Amino acid sequence: MKRRQILTALGVGVLSAALAGCGGSNEESTVTSTDSITPKQKTYNWKLVTSWPKNFPGLGTAPERFADMVTEMSGGRLNVKVYGAGELVPALEVFDAVQNGTAEMGHSGAYYWKGKNPATQFFTAVPFGLNAQEMSSWLHNGGGMELWDELYAQFNLKPFAGGSTGVQMAGWFNRKIESLEDLKGLKMRIPGLGGEVLKRLGGSPVNVPGGELFTALQTGSIDATEWVGPYNDMAFGLYKAAKYYYYPGWHEPGSTLEFTVNLEAWNALPDDLKAIVEAATKATHLSMLDEYTARNNAALQQLKNDHGVEVLKLPDDVLAGLHKVADTVAAEVAASNPSAGKIYASFKKFAEQAQEYHQISEMAYYDARQL
Amino acid sequence: MKRRQILTALGVGVLSAALAGCGGSNEESTVTSTDSITPKQKTYNWKLVTSWPKNFPGLGTAPERFADMVTEMSGGRLNVKVYGAGELVPALEVFDAVQNGTAEMGHSGAYYWKGKNPATQFFTAVPFGLNAQEMSSWLHNGGGMELWDELYAQFNLKPFAGGSTGVQMAGWFNRKIESLEDLKGLKMRIPGLGGEVLKRLGGSPVNVPGGELFTALQTGSIDATEWVGPYNDMAFGLYKAAKYYYYPGWHEPGSTLEFTVNLEAWNALPDDLKAIVEAATKATHLSMLDEYTARNNAALQQLKNDHGVEVLKLPDDVLAGLHKVADTVAAEVAASNPSAGKIYASFKKFAEQAQEYHQISEMAYYDARQL
């Protein structure tokens, strides 16, 4: 089951026939109380479907933590039951399931829904875009959340930021990358906008489910793969199947997860439970980055000291070349429809200011600390 | 009143006689219901005293946001009323007021209480220590919170992280800093461990209340001052009184604020209200950094473009010299008592791992984005 769960959860863009049969049972109506009592006395039983295996480290533990918090804060008036990928609906049907009310909530990544609107990708990860701190600030204080609300309202959904992994690693490679030429013909598992960037530079982005990455690397059916960061990567044993571990994760600098709520379910909640759900999403958003930061710190030590992993930096000219193409790719997404254009304009303006400020604050501080 | 409030709020280490008379009224018992009903039906009315002027941007708006959230989430069962500095107790008596139950909660900065135990400083800002992301992770996933709980339990308090300003700016200077020699005789407003570092290098750290900084700079009674960052600094007009704006803020790389709760008041809460308070502190912790990031981005643009501010980097050899002394100062605090030693050991171990990981993740990403 574990292998199937991981396959289900994390093969972005791969929705195999096998997965289509994973839909779980459709449970009964979720409001257990009658209409004759006030909303404040009602008990709400919500389903939360996710794109992750149940309790998958970091990504899957976040919605569990959210559910526990909400149940406790509401004194049991709003009970949230979490379903792993494939338990109720397959990993990549979370969006649809929440939209149509099969579940009241979902936890996933917005970039999985680029088929609905390419603009969704701006709410997860933009190559050379915002990092975790900046994404959270853009969403909550820079106008991003309002744009996300507007986009998702068209799909009968209310979104919330649902955690961040921080900047990811560039990935595991069995070929040294010394110039842009080395990307030509590179078969690499890399989803989303990052994959499109690789393609423009002559590489072959391929879709491989998470659970098959180790074998794909080991047998040479792929030359490289990105995954998340030291914590999740070590758990998959990728260091045993690849020679080099490259940084930095230019393609996903602050990958942000999402909670979605069915709009009718949301509107039916009394104000106190709405406030509880919103605060719990924020606490969860914070907690995921807290957890990834601590676990990645520790896992990097193990990878280097216990497993002898060689960590290499992508050369500057490779990064510069990727950056140039990434801006073109993002601009093309922005041009694909008016709402994508509006969202990217807001994102880009924020990114320009954030880059200028962080150059003299966070970035300069990291530099100073090395001295 | 405004000037007095600012003076009250932010003159760290300055507790003037004038302030001692600012204590507000002592209101009546805060649990309005009787003992015959269950805790779940009780209404709790809490006072929250702060070290900031009421609604002071960033620092003062955070506890207001917290109070609104708690009142809404609890459906009015836990009502939190926020008091600005001097309204109920002076800015620097927040710790005592919560300890002795004058107020159920406080919002302040732990480093103000170094007179209680020098170890409190490790929970706010350590020169060349953890930045905002790292502090939050150390506290919530690296053992920091447990140590903070243990330290504050001795004072009848339960602490929570209550926001972060992010890395601060090195400050406003009327003297160019080109070598460590230039720090000699420098009269600068800089509190906490950073001030001690300056002193060891021949400077004169002085205490000047926030509201008097502008005049002190303009009249030459000080040569330099640090404050917070572009957003708060611009509001005080410091750019009109100083020639150079230096970065990075080596002395406060991720200043963390605190909520404190009186332990008896905490223990008297039913579990659902405890969960609500805890989640609200986390949401507030996230929101403050979100707000500072967005406002600092925008304020830096205004300072540079509208006010012609010259932003300069402290030279590397100056930063290296400050770093060396900073480590000595922190080690001395750690040696001052067993609990300080235990806390600093945990902080330092986390910092070493975080620095190594962030060198190849966040820091390398900031670099790559510039290419």
PDB file of N, CA, C and O in Angstrom, chain B residues 30-54:
ATOM      1  N   THR B  30     -11.545  38.837  36.657  1.00  0.00           N
ATOM      2  CA  THR B  30     -11.765  38.756  35.224  1.00  0.00           C
ATOM      3  C   THR B  30     -12.673  37.622  34.782  1.00  0.00           C
ATOM      4  O   THR B  30     -13.048  37.548  33.633  1.00  0.00           O
ATOM      5  N   VAL B  31     -12.988  36.724  35.690  1.00  0.00           N
ATOM      6  CA  VAL B  31     -13.916  35.663  35.303  1.00  0.00           C
ATOM      7  C   VAL B  31     -15.310  36.111  35.714  1.00  0.00           C
ATOM      8  O   VAL B  31     -15.593  36.289  36.891  1.00  0.00           O
ATOM      9  N   THR B  32     -16.164  36.353  34.721  1.00  0.00           N
ATOM     10  CA  THR B  32     -17.445  36.979  35.032  1.00  0.00           C
ATOM     11  C   THR B  32     -18.514  35.976  35.457  1.00  0.00           C
ATOM     12  O   THR B  32     -19.509  36.344  36.031  1.00  0.00           O
ATOM     13  N   SER B  33     -18.252  34.712  35.160  1.00  0.00           N
ATOM     14  CA  SER B  33     -19.287  33.741  35.497  1.00  0.00           C
ATOM     15  C   SER B  33     -19.021  33.151  36.883  1.00  0.00           C
ATOM     16  O   SER B  33     -17.988  33.375  37.486  1.00  0.00           O
ATOM     17  N   THR B  34     -19.958  32.408  37.352  1.00  0.00           N
ATOM     18  CA  THR B  34     -19.819  31.831  38.691  1.00  0.00           C
ATOM     19  C   THR B  34     -19.220  30.438  38.606  1.00  0.00           C
ATOM     20  O   THR B  34     -19.127  29.859  37.543  1.00  0.00           O
ATOM     21  N   ASP B  35     -18.841  29.926  39.765  1.00  0.00           N
ATOM     22  CA  ASP B  35     -18.189  28.618  39.779  1.00  0.00           C
ATOM     23  C   ASP B  35     -19.169  27.469  39.565  1.00  0.00           C
ATOM     24  O   ASP B  35     -18.766  26.336  39.371  1.00  0.00           O
ATOM     25  N   SER B  36     -20.445  27.789  39.628  1.00  0.00           N
ATOM     26  CA  SER B  36     -21.422  26.699  39.540  1.00  0.00           C
ATOM     27  C   SER B  36     -21.628  26.205  38.110  1.00  0.00           C
ATOM     28  O   SER B  36     -22.217  25.166  37.903  1.00  0.00           O
ATOM     29  N   ILE B  37     -21.150  26.959  37.137  1.00  0.00           N
ATOM     30  CA  ILE B  37     -21.297  26.480  35.762  1.00  0.00           C
ATOM     31  C   ILE B  37     -19.973  25.926  35.264  1.00  0.00           C
ATOM     32  O   ILE B  37     -18.918  26.205  35.827  1.00  0.00           O
ATOM     33  N   THR B  38     -20.031  25.108  34.231  1.00  0.00           N
ATOM     34  CA  THR B  38     -18.807  24.453  33.759  1.00  0.00           C
ATOM     35  C   THR B  38     -17.919  25.478  33.064  1.00  0.00           C
ATOM     36  O   THR B  38     -18.408  26.488  32.562  1.00  0.00           O
ATOM     37  N   PRO B  39     -16.614  25.179  33.024  1.00  0.00           N
ATOM     38  CA  PRO B  39     -15.692  26.110  32.386  1.00  0.00           C
ATOM     39  C   PRO B  39     -16.105  26.435  30.948  1.00  0.00           C
ATOM     40  O   PRO B  39     -15.887  27.521  30.471  1.00  0.00           O
ATOM     41  N   LYS B  40     -16.724  25.475  30.263  1.00  0.00           N
ATOM     42  CA  LYS B  40     -17.091  25.686  28.867  1.00  0.00           C
ATOM     43  C   LYS B  40     -18.128  26.789  28.699  1.00  0.00           C
ATOM     44  O   LYS B  40     -18.299  27.337  27.627  1.00  0.00           O
ATOM     45  N   GLN B  41     -18.903  27.054  29.766  1.00  0.00           N
ATOM     46  CA  GLN B  41     -19.929  28.092  29.656  1.00  0.00           C
ATOM     47  C   GLN B  41     -19.460  29.423  30.204  1.00  0.00           C
ATOM     48  O   GLN B  41     -20.132  30.421  30.068  1.00  0.00           O
ATOM     49  N   LYS B  42     -18.339  29.402  30.884  1.00  0.00           N
ATOM     50  CA  LYS B  42     -17.837  30.635  31.489  1.00  0.00           C
ATOM     51  C   LYS B  42     -17.401  31.639  30.437  1.00  0.00           C
ATOM     52  O   LYS B  42     -16.963  31.257  29.347  1.00  0.00           O
ATOM     53  N   THR B  43     -17.504  32.909  30.791  1.00  0.00           N
ATOM     54  CA  THR B  43     -16.920  33.951  29.950  1.00  0.00           C
ATOM     55  C   THR B  43     -15.698  34.500  30.674  1.00  0.00           C
ATOM     56  O   THR B  43     -15.758  34.806  31.871  1.00  0.00           O
ATOM     57  N   TYR B  44     -14.610  34.578  29.962  1.00  0.00           N
ATOM     58  CA  TYR B  44     -13.358  35.077  30.530  1.00  0.00           C
ATOM     59  C   TYR B  44     -13.035  36.430  29.923  1.00  0.00           C
ATOM     60  O   TYR B  44     -13.043  36.574  28.694  1.00  0.00           O
ATOM     61  N   ASN B  45     -12.780  37.407  30.760  1.00  0.00           N
ATOM     62  CA  ASN B  45     -12.371  38.727  30.270  1.00  0.00           C
ATOM     63  C   ASN B  45     -10.935  38.973  30.684  1.00  0.00           C
ATOM     64  O   ASN B  45     -10.642  39.097  31.875  1.00  0.00           O
ATOM     65  N   TRP B  46     -10.063  38.980  29.710  1.00  0.00           N
ATOM     66  CA  TRP B  46      -8.636  39.091  29.997  1.00  0.00           C
ATOM     67  C   TRP B  46      -8.098  40.460  29.610  1.00  0.00           C
ATOM     68  O   TRP B  46      -8.535  41.057  28.615  1.00  0.00           O
ATOM     69  N   LYS B  47      -7.131  40.895  30.393  1.00  0.00           N
ATOM     70  CA  LYS B  47      -6.367  42.101  30.025  1.00  0.00           C
ATOM     71  C   LYS B  47      -5.039  41.661  29.410  1.00  0.00           C
ATOM     72  O   LYS B  47      -4.396  40.739  29.902  1.00  0.00           O
ATOM     73  N   LEU B  48      -4.650  42.354  28.360  1.00  0.00           N
ATOM     74  CA  LEU B  48      -3.356  42.082  27.718  1.00  0.00           C
ATOM     75  C   LEU B  48      -2.570  43.395  27.703  1.00  0.00           C
ATOM     76  O   LEU B  48      -2.963  44.355  27.034  1.00  0.00           O
ATOM     77  N   VAL B  49      -1.495  43.435  28.481  1.00  0.00           N
ATOM     78  CA  VAL B  49      -0.686  44.663  28.548  1.00  0.00           C
ATOM     79  C   VAL B  49       0.506  44.535  27.595  1.00  0.00           C
ATOM     80  O   VAL B  49       1.023  43.434  27.379  1.00  0.00           O
ATOM     81  N   THR B  50       0.892  45.641  27.008  1.00  0.00           N
ATOM     82  CA  THR B  50       1.958  45.596  26.005  1.00  0.00           C
ATOM     83  C   THR B  50       3.029  46.638  26.289  1.00  0.00           C
ATOM     84  O   THR B  50       2.817  47.575  27.060  1.00  0.00           O
ATOM     85  N   SER B  51       4.168  46.464  25.638  1.00  0.00           N
ATOM     86  CA  SER B  51       5.270  47.418  25.757  1.00  0.00           C
ATOM     87  C   SER B  51       5.246  48.439  24.622  1.00  0.00           C
ATOM     88  O   SER B  51       6.230  49.140  24.403  1.00  0.00           O
ATOM     89  N   TRP B  52       4.150  48.492  23.889  1.00  0.00           N
ATOM     90  CA  TRP B  52       4.075  49.389  22.726  1.00  0.00           C
ATOM     91  C   TRP B  52       2.931  50.380  22.883  1.00  0.00           C
ATOM     92  O   TRP B  52       1.929  50.080  23.523  1.00  0.00           O
ATOM     93  N   PRO B  53       3.095  51.530  22.237  1.00  0.00           N
ATOM     94  CA  PRO B  53       1.941  52.413  22.165  1.00  0.00           C
ATOM     95  C   PRO B  53       0.789  51.658  21.494  1.00  0.00           C
ATOM     96  O   PRO B  53       1.021  50.807  20.634  1.00  0.00           O
ATOM     97  N   LYS B  54      -0.395  51.947  21.907  1.00  0.00           N
ATOM     98  CA  LYS B  54      -1.593  51.313  21.329  1.00  0.00           C
ATOM     99  C   LYS B  54      -1.537  51.425  19.804  1.00  0.00           C
ATOM    100  O   LYS B  54      -1.347  52.514  19.251  1.00  0.00           O
TER     101      LYS B  54
END
